[in-house]
Short mmCIF file of C-alpha atoms and ligand atoms in Angstrom, two decimals:
data_model
loop_
_atom_site.label_atom_id
_atom_site.label_comp_id
_atom_site.label_asym_id
_atom_site.label_seq_id
_atom_site.Cartn_x
_atom_site.Cartn_y
_atom_site.Cartn_z
CA MET A 1 -0.48 -0.08 0.13
CA ASP A 2 1.68 3.27 -1.23
CA GLN A 3 0.84 6.55 1.32
CA GLU A 4 -1.86 8.04 -1.07
CA GLN A 5 -3.90 4.46 -0.74
CA ALA A 6 -3.20 4.52 2.99
CA GLN A 7 -4.01 8.00 3.53
CA ASN A 8 -7.31 7.34 1.87
CA ARG A 9 -8.02 3.85 3.74
CA ILE A 10 -7.14 5.73 6.85
CA SER A 11 -10.03 8.83 6.09
CA GLU A 12 -12.39 6.00 5.48
CA LEU A 13 -11.75 3.89 9.03
CA ARG A 14 -12.44 7.46 10.87
CA GLN A 15 -14.97 8.04 9.16
CA GLN A 16 -16.76 4.23 10.36
CA LEU A 17 -15.12 4.14 13.62
CA ASN A 18 -16.33 7.88 14.20
CA GLU A 19 -19.80 7.17 13.06
CA MET A 20 -20.09 3.62 15.47
CA ALA A 21 -18.40 5.44 18.48
CA GLN A 22 -21.10 8.08 18.12
CA ALA A 23 -24.16 5.91 18.06
CA TYR A 24 -22.53 3.75 20.71
CA TYR A 25 -21.67 6.49 23.26
CA GLU A 26 -23.85 9.43 22.33
CA SER A 27 -27.19 7.53 21.60
CA ASP A 28 -26.39 4.38 23.87
CA GLN A 29 -27.68 3.09 20.63
CA PRO A 30 -24.43 1.05 18.76
CA ILE A 31 -24.93 0.05 14.81
CA ALA A 32 -22.05 -2.46 15.00
CA GLU A 33 -21.00 -5.38 17.02
CA ASP A 34 -18.10 -5.00 19.51
CA HIS A 35 -15.35 -7.51 17.95
CA ILE A 36 -16.61 -5.31 13.80
CA TYR A 37 -15.70 -1.89 15.74
CA ASP A 38 -12.66 -3.75 17.17
CA GLY A 39 -11.45 -4.45 13.67
CA LEU A 40 -11.67 -1.58 12.17
CA TYR A 41 -9.82 0.34 14.75
CA HIS A 42 -6.75 -2.51 14.75
CA GLU A 43 -6.50 -1.56 11.24
CA LEU A 44 -6.14 1.59 12.04
CA VAL A 45 -3.94 1.60 14.58
CA GLY A 46 -2.16 -0.20 12.28
CA LEU A 47 -1.99 2.17 9.32
CA GLU A 48 -1.06 4.73 12.18
CA GLU A 49 1.85 3.11 13.21
CA ALA A 50 2.97 2.30 9.63
CA TYR A 51 2.23 6.11 8.84
CA PRO A 52 2.81 8.07 11.71
CA ASP A 53 3.52 11.17 9.39
CA LEU A 54 -0.54 10.49 8.62
CA VAL A 55 -1.82 10.08 12.05
CA THR A 56 -3.93 13.71 13.38
CA SER A 57 -4.57 14.74 16.35
CA ASP A 58 -8.32 14.30 16.09
CA SER A 59 -7.86 10.73 14.68
CA ILE A 60 -10.28 8.25 16.99
CA THR A 61 -7.08 6.67 18.49
CA GLN A 62 -5.77 10.02 19.59
CA LYS A 63 -9.19 10.42 21.48
CA VAL A 64 -11.54 8.83 24.45
CA GLY A 65 -14.93 8.97 23.15
CA GLY A 66 -17.76 10.18 24.72
CA GLN A 67 -19.36 13.24 24.48
CA VAL A 68 -21.57 15.34 27.26
CA ALA A 69 -25.01 15.07 26.50
CA ALA A 70 -27.67 18.02 26.07
CA GLY A 71 -29.41 18.08 29.13
CA PHE A 72 -26.30 17.50 31.28
CA THR A 73 -24.15 19.70 33.70
CA LYS A 74 -20.48 19.16 32.59
CA ILE A 75 -18.26 17.79 35.29
CA ILE A 76 -14.45 18.58 34.20
CA HIS A 77 -12.10 15.77 35.97
CA ASP A 78 -9.41 16.31 38.36
CA SER A 79 -7.52 13.80 36.46
CA PRO A 80 -8.54 12.24 32.62
CA MET A 81 -10.67 9.13 32.99
CA LEU A 82 -8.85 7.29 30.15
CA SER A 83 -9.56 4.04 27.61
CA LEU A 84 -7.58 0.56 27.49
CA GLY A 85 -5.23 -0.42 25.16
CA ASN A 86 -6.57 -3.83 23.82
CA ALA A 87 -4.83 -7.18 23.49
CA PHE A 88 -6.56 -10.26 21.74
CA ASN A 89 -3.85 -13.25 22.52
CA LEU A 90 -1.22 -13.95 24.63
CA GLU A 91 1.68 -12.76 22.03
CA ASP A 92 -0.08 -9.36 22.74
CA LEU A 93 0.13 -9.67 26.13
CA GLN A 94 3.82 -10.95 26.16
CA SER A 95 4.51 -7.47 24.07
CA PHE A 96 2.56 -5.38 26.90
CA GLU A 97 5.42 -6.76 29.17
CA GLY A 98 8.37 -6.72 26.91
CA ARG A 99 7.31 -2.88 26.98
CA ILE A 100 7.30 -2.67 31.02
CA LYS A 101 10.25 -4.63 31.15
CA LYS A 102 12.42 -1.88 29.35
CA LEU A 103 11.39 0.40 31.83
CA ILE A 104 11.20 -1.67 34.89
CA ASP A 105 13.89 -3.55 36.15
CA GLU A 106 12.56 -6.17 38.76
CA PRO A 107 9.64 -8.55 38.70
CA ILE A 108 6.60 -7.51 38.06
CA GLU A 109 3.27 -8.06 39.89
CA TYR A 110 -0.08 -7.71 37.55
CA MET A 111 -3.67 -7.39 38.95
CA CYS A 112 -6.16 -9.42 36.71
CA GLU A 113 -9.23 -7.59 37.10
CA LEU A 114 -12.65 -8.77 35.18
CA LYS A 115 -13.76 -5.96 32.38
CA ILE A 116 -17.21 -5.41 33.21
CA ASP A 117 -19.34 -4.72 30.21
CA GLY A 118 -21.34 -0.72 31.26
CA LEU A 119 -20.34 2.61 31.89
CA ALA A 120 -17.28 3.96 33.59
CA VAL A 121 -18.46 6.49 36.48
CA SER A 122 -16.15 9.23 39.08
CA VAL A 123 -17.73 8.92 42.53
CA LYS A 124 -16.28 11.98 44.60
CA TYR A 125 -16.91 11.65 48.45
CA GLU A 126 -15.72 14.81 50.86
CA ASN A 127 -15.54 13.27 54.57
CA GLY A 128 -16.62 10.41 53.87
CA GLN A 129 -20.26 12.28 51.49
CA PHE A 130 -21.44 11.01 48.70
CA VAL A 131 -21.21 14.47 46.74
CA GLN A 132 -20.99 14.21 42.88
CA GLY A 133 -21.17 11.41 39.85
CA ALA A 134 -19.91 12.20 36.72
CA THR A 135 -19.62 9.69 33.20
CA ARG A 136 -16.10 9.42 31.56
CA GLY A 137 -17.73 11.65 28.48
CA ASP A 138 -14.66 12.76 26.59
CA GLY A 139 -12.36 11.63 29.39
CA LYS A 140 -11.48 15.28 30.26
CA VAL A 141 -15.34 16.37 31.20
CA GLY A 142 -18.11 14.43 31.90
CA GLU A 143 -21.99 14.66 32.64
CA ASP A 144 -23.15 15.07 35.98
CA ILE A 145 -24.76 11.96 36.74
CA THR A 146 -25.33 12.53 40.71
CA ALA A 147 -28.79 12.15 41.08
CA ASN A 148 -29.25 9.26 39.43
CA LEU A 149 -25.79 7.71 40.77
CA LYS A 150 -28.02 8.50 44.27
CA MET A 151 -30.45 5.84 43.14
CA VAL A 152 -27.45 3.30 42.63
CA GLU A 153 -27.86 0.79 45.75
CA SER A 154 -24.08 -0.09 46.11
CA ILE A 155 -23.09 3.02 46.07
CA PRO A 156 -23.00 4.25 49.33
CA ALA A 157 -24.10 7.74 50.64
CA LYS A 158 -21.62 7.59 53.99
CA LEU A 159 -18.19 5.78 53.68
CA ASN A 160 -17.48 3.98 56.47
CA GLU A 161 -14.16 6.43 57.72
CA PRO A 162 -14.29 10.13 56.81
CA LEU A 163 -12.39 10.68 54.13
CA THR A 164 -12.10 12.71 50.90
CA MET A 165 -11.10 10.98 47.96
CA GLU A 166 -12.63 10.30 44.51
CA VAL A 167 -13.01 6.69 43.13
CA ARG A 168 -13.91 5.18 39.94
CA GLY A 169 -15.11 2.13 38.81
CA GLU A 170 -18.00 0.73 36.32
CA CYS A 171 -22.11 0.81 36.35
CA TYR A 172 -23.37 -2.53 34.97
CA MET A 173 -26.90 -3.97 34.90
CA PRO A 174 -26.95 -7.30 36.07
CA LYS A 175 -27.86 -10.08 33.57
CA SER A 176 -31.17 -11.24 35.23
CA SER A 177 -32.01 -6.95 35.47
CA PHE A 178 -31.97 -6.61 31.77
CA VAL A 179 -33.97 -9.50 30.89
CA ARG A 180 -36.86 -8.82 33.05
CA LEU A 181 -36.73 -5.18 31.62
CA ASN A 182 -36.51 -5.88 28.33
CA GLU A 183 -39.45 -8.32 28.60
CA GLU A 184 -41.22 -5.36 30.33
CA ARG A 185 -40.31 -2.80 27.31
CA GLU A 186 -41.59 -5.68 24.97
CA GLU A 187 -45.10 -6.16 27.30
CA SER A 188 -45.65 -2.64 26.86
CA GLY A 189 -44.45 -1.86 23.41
CA GLN A 190 -41.05 -0.12 23.89
CA ALA A 191 -37.97 -0.60 22.34
CA VAL A 192 -35.32 -3.22 23.79
CA PHE A 193 -32.05 -2.79 24.60
CA ALA A 194 -29.26 -3.83 22.63
CA ASN A 195 -27.65 -5.67 25.61
CA PRO A 196 -27.16 -5.02 29.70
CA ARG A 197 -24.17 -2.23 28.86
CA ASN A 198 -26.62 -0.63 26.37
CA ALA A 199 -29.58 -0.36 29.12
CA ALA A 200 -27.02 0.58 32.03
CA ALA A 201 -25.61 3.25 29.67
CA GLY A 202 -28.88 4.17 28.59
CA SER A 203 -30.48 4.32 32.41
CA LEU A 204 -27.71 6.72 33.37
CA ARG A 205 -27.64 8.81 30.69
CA GLN A 206 -30.89 10.05 31.15
CA LEU A 207 -32.36 12.56 33.61
CA ASP A 208 -35.36 11.46 35.42
CA SER A 209 -33.33 10.02 38.32
CA ALA A 210 -36.37 8.02 39.83
CA VAL A 211 -36.00 5.21 36.61
CA VAL A 212 -32.48 4.68 37.94
CA GLY A 213 -33.89 3.24 40.92
CA GLU A 214 -36.15 1.17 38.73
CA ARG A 215 -33.59 -0.47 36.37
CA GLN A 216 -31.44 -2.16 39.48
CA LEU A 217 -28.03 -1.17 38.46
CA SER A 218 -25.22 -2.17 40.18
CA THR A 219 -21.45 -1.21 40.19
CA PHE A 220 -17.96 -2.40 41.07
CA MET A 221 -15.53 0.22 41.81
CA TYR A 222 -11.78 -0.48 40.34
CA ALA A 223 -9.43 2.28 40.75
CA VAL A 224 -8.75 4.91 43.87
CA ALA A 225 -8.59 7.92 41.10
CA ASN A 226 -7.23 11.06 43.66
CA GLN A 227 -5.82 9.05 46.71
CA GLY A 228 -6.95 12.12 49.17
CA ASP A 229 -6.69 10.81 52.58
CA LEU A 230 -6.43 6.88 51.71
CA ASP A 231 -2.79 5.73 51.90
CA VAL A 232 -2.15 2.96 49.62
CA ALA A 233 0.86 2.05 47.01
CA SER A 234 -0.73 -0.59 45.03
CA GLN A 235 -4.16 -1.82 42.96
CA GLU A 236 -4.50 -4.86 45.34
CA GLN A 237 -4.03 -2.31 48.80
CA GLY A 238 -6.33 0.35 47.10
CA LEU A 239 -8.90 -2.14 46.28
CA ASN A 240 -9.09 -3.69 49.72
CA ALA A 241 -9.49 -0.18 51.11
CA LEU A 242 -12.09 0.41 48.64
CA ASP A 243 -13.63 -2.46 50.52
CA GLU A 244 -13.44 -2.03 53.43
CA LEU A 245 -15.11 1.84 53.28
CA GLY A 246 -17.65 0.10 52.14
CA LEU A 247 -17.78 -0.14 48.38
CA ALA A 248 -18.16 -2.27 45.91
CA THR A 249 -15.31 -4.29 44.30
CA ASN A 250 -15.20 -7.44 42.19
CA HIS A 251 -13.94 -10.32 44.15
CA GLU A 252 -12.76 -12.30 41.47
CA ARG A 253 -9.58 -10.60 41.26
CA LYS A 254 -5.70 -11.72 41.62
CA VAL A 255 -2.83 -11.03 41.70
CA CYS A 256 -0.27 -12.66 39.27
CA GLN A 257 3.68 -12.76 39.38
CA SER A 258 3.69 -13.70 35.79
CA ILE A 259 2.23 -13.29 32.30
CA ASP A 260 1.57 -17.01 31.76
CA GLU A 261 -0.27 -17.00 35.13
CA VAL A 262 -2.17 -13.98 33.75
CA TRP A 263 -2.89 -16.16 30.91
CA GLU A 264 -4.26 -18.92 33.04
CA TYR A 265 -6.37 -16.63 34.68
CA VAL A 266 -7.92 -15.25 31.31
CA GLN A 267 -8.55 -18.46 30.59
CA HIS A 268 -10.54 -19.18 33.24
CA PHE A 269 -12.62 -16.20 32.99
CA GLN A 270 -13.07 -16.93 29.21
CA ASP A 271 -14.49 -20.59 29.96
CA GLU A 272 -16.58 -19.07 33.22
CA ARG A 273 -18.19 -16.16 31.73
CA PRO A 274 -21.83 -16.95 30.35
CA ASN A 275 -21.61 -18.24 34.17
CA LEU A 276 -21.55 -14.99 35.77
CA ALA A 277 -24.23 -12.68 36.81
CA TYR A 278 -22.73 -10.08 35.19
CA GLU A 279 -21.66 -9.38 31.51
CA ILE A 280 -17.83 -8.75 31.10
CA ASP A 281 -16.25 -8.52 27.41
CA GLY A 282 -12.41 -9.47 28.48
CA ILE A 283 -9.77 -9.18 32.09
CA VAL A 284 -7.90 -5.88 32.44
CA ILE A 285 -4.24 -6.29 33.34
CA LYS A 286 -2.96 -3.70 35.62
CA VAL A 287 0.74 -3.34 36.92
CA ASN A 288 0.55 -3.60 40.59
CA ASN A 289 2.76 -1.43 42.05
CA PHE A 290 1.83 2.48 41.87
CA GLU A 291 5.02 3.56 41.86
CA ASP A 292 5.87 1.25 38.68
CA GLN A 293 2.90 2.46 37.26
CA GLU A 294 3.79 5.99 37.32
CA ALA A 295 7.14 5.00 35.71
CA ILE A 296 5.60 3.00 32.97
CA GLY A 297 3.14 6.43 32.46
CA TYR A 298 0.10 6.86 29.94
CA THR A 299 -0.52 7.71 26.17
CA VAL A 300 -3.28 10.30 25.60
CA LYS A 301 -5.80 7.95 25.52
CA ALA A 302 -4.90 5.06 27.90
CA PRO A 303 -2.15 3.93 30.65
CA ARG A 304 0.97 2.38 29.21
CA TRP A 305 0.54 0.52 32.84
CA ALA A 306 -2.17 -1.57 31.65
CA ILE A 307 -4.22 -3.52 29.05
CA ALA A 308 -7.90 -5.17 27.95
CA TYR A 309 -7.61 -8.44 27.02
CA LYS A 310 -10.99 -8.57 24.73
CA PHE A 311 -12.65 -11.82 23.95
CA PRO A 312 -13.19 -13.32 21.08
CA ALA A 313 -16.71 -12.47 19.96
CA GLU A 314 -19.27 -14.64 21.25
CA GLU A 315 -21.05 -15.93 18.21
CA ALA A 316 -20.34 -14.48 14.62
CA GLU A 317 -21.91 -11.65 14.37
CA THR A 318 -22.34 -9.12 11.62
CA LEU A 319 -23.31 -5.32 11.58
CA ILE A 320 -26.62 -4.61 13.96
CA GLU A 321 -28.29 -2.70 11.02
CA ASP A 322 -27.10 -2.84 7.28
CA ILE A 323 -24.62 -0.60 6.87
CA GLU A 324 -22.86 -0.47 3.18
CA TRP A 325 -19.23 -0.58 4.37
CA THR A 326 -16.36 -2.73 2.83
CA ILE A 327 -15.01 -4.08 6.12
P1 NAD B 401 -12.60 0.32 26.29
O1 NAD B 401 -14.05 -0.26 27.02
O2 NAD B 401 -11.82 -0.78 25.47
O3 NAD B 401 -12.07 0.37 27.98
C1 NAD B 401 -11.61 0.90 28.95
C2 NAD B 401 -12.79 1.10 29.43
O4 NAD B 401 -13.09 -0.56 30.65
C3 NAD B 401 -13.05 1.62 30.84
O5 NAD B 401 -13.36 3.28 30.78
C4 NAD B 401 -13.59 1.15 31.69
O6 NAD B 401 -15.12 1.96 32.06
C5 NAD B 401 -13.68 -0.17 31.75
N1 NAD B 401 -13.35 -1.60 32.91
C6 NAD B 401 -14.31 -2.56 33.04
N2 NAD B 401 -13.82 -2.78 33.67
C7 NAD B 401 -12.78 -2.05 33.96
C8 NAD B 401 -11.76 -2.56 35.38
N3 NAD B 401 -11.81 -3.75 36.51
N4 NAD B 401 -10.68 -1.63 35.62
C9 NAD B 401 -10.25 -0.55 34.45
N5 NAD B 401 -11.44 -0.57 33.49
C10 NAD B 401 -12.28 -1.08 33.45
O7 NAD B 401 -12.32 1.88 26.17
P2 NAD B 401 -13.41 2.44 25.22
O8 NAD B 401 -12.12 3.35 25.17
O9 NAD B 401 -14.42 3.20 26.48
O10 NAD B 401 -14.15 1.50 23.84
C11 NAD B 401 -13.36 0.71 23.25
C12 NAD B 401 -14.55 -0.35 23.44
O11 NAD B 401 -15.53 0.28 23.36
C13 NAD B 401 -14.13 -1.27 22.14
O12 NAD B 401 -13.52 -2.32 22.23
C14 NAD B 401 -15.72 -1.78 21.88
O13 NAD B 401 -15.81 -2.46 22.22
C15 NAD B 401 -16.37 -0.70 22.21
N6 NAD B 401 -17.37 0.45 21.60
C16 NAD B 401 -17.80 -0.36 20.44
C17 NAD B 401 -18.52 0.58 19.56
C18 NAD B 401 -19.69 -0.30 18.80
O14 NAD B 401 -19.68 0.49 17.81
N7 NAD B 401 -20.03 -1.50 18.82
C19 NAD B 401 -17.71 1.65 19.00
C20 NAD B 401 -17.32 2.28 20.23
C21 NAD B 401 -16.59 1.63 21.29
#
């Protein structure tokens, strides 16, 4: 492929991906299956790596998806809410480790967590009281969904200690609530949600908080974004501290000493996925030690110290709607 052909394909891919991302993040109504989006995105990353002078700052590879919807107050995040780089096989995970080992000259511990398929949220506490909740938005500016998150039972109004801090996590709809909700919607002639992720995102990003209470959403918190008063040195300690404070975390997590051990965890949960009460779309692997994380750093879009292994598509599906795109 010469430079001109690459430029044409890059433009085409960006346009397709932007349309898909807009439907997914802004309307909560995807027009393509995730694996189709991921495949096109992967192709774009490959082309931008091969032709670095064709990378532009407005490319979807350089931005966190999502915008603030009309009707919501904007919240500027104290620190950006980022995306995650992707891995699709063991080799990708080994390359991830290779990049880290160039920077950290000692044994690395990895925290493996389930990648919950919901909506990223930020929750702030002041002196132990829940004061503000936000969506990720474009990563820098999110939507104020405080009233909606107050209706989610697993987010306590008060922590077990009067700490000031920001936590981040995933708000999701359990599979059983999703089935019930769609049955009710079908009976009353309303459009059904495509999947629990869209049902959760659609519920949180609407303006009537009473509706959120009925939708039985739940959360797993996975990050201390601003430690504030909390004194923790690793992801493992951070998650344990969140448990003690009364926040819900996912207990299927595991600290692994090698990528081989990470891979065993990945395969185990790939098999277990249908038996879980909530949807997951992969495994998030994070360097455990916070000092190591800071030394490894960030790209414009994602931490370099973490990666999301994406499960293969559960069944071969094509576009949700008929789109005349060449893939
Ligand atoms: P991502 O979903 O790949 O990864 C980042 C997100 O993972 C975080 O924002 C967080 O919400 C979530 N997460 C869940 N569990 C976590 C945990 N334990 N620790 C840390 N984070 C955790 O990134 P993204 O940029 O939001 O979205 C990209 C993905 O969204 C694509 O890979 C694709 O699957 C999907 N997407 C699909 C379409 C479509 O048309 N179907 C369009 C756009 C995006």
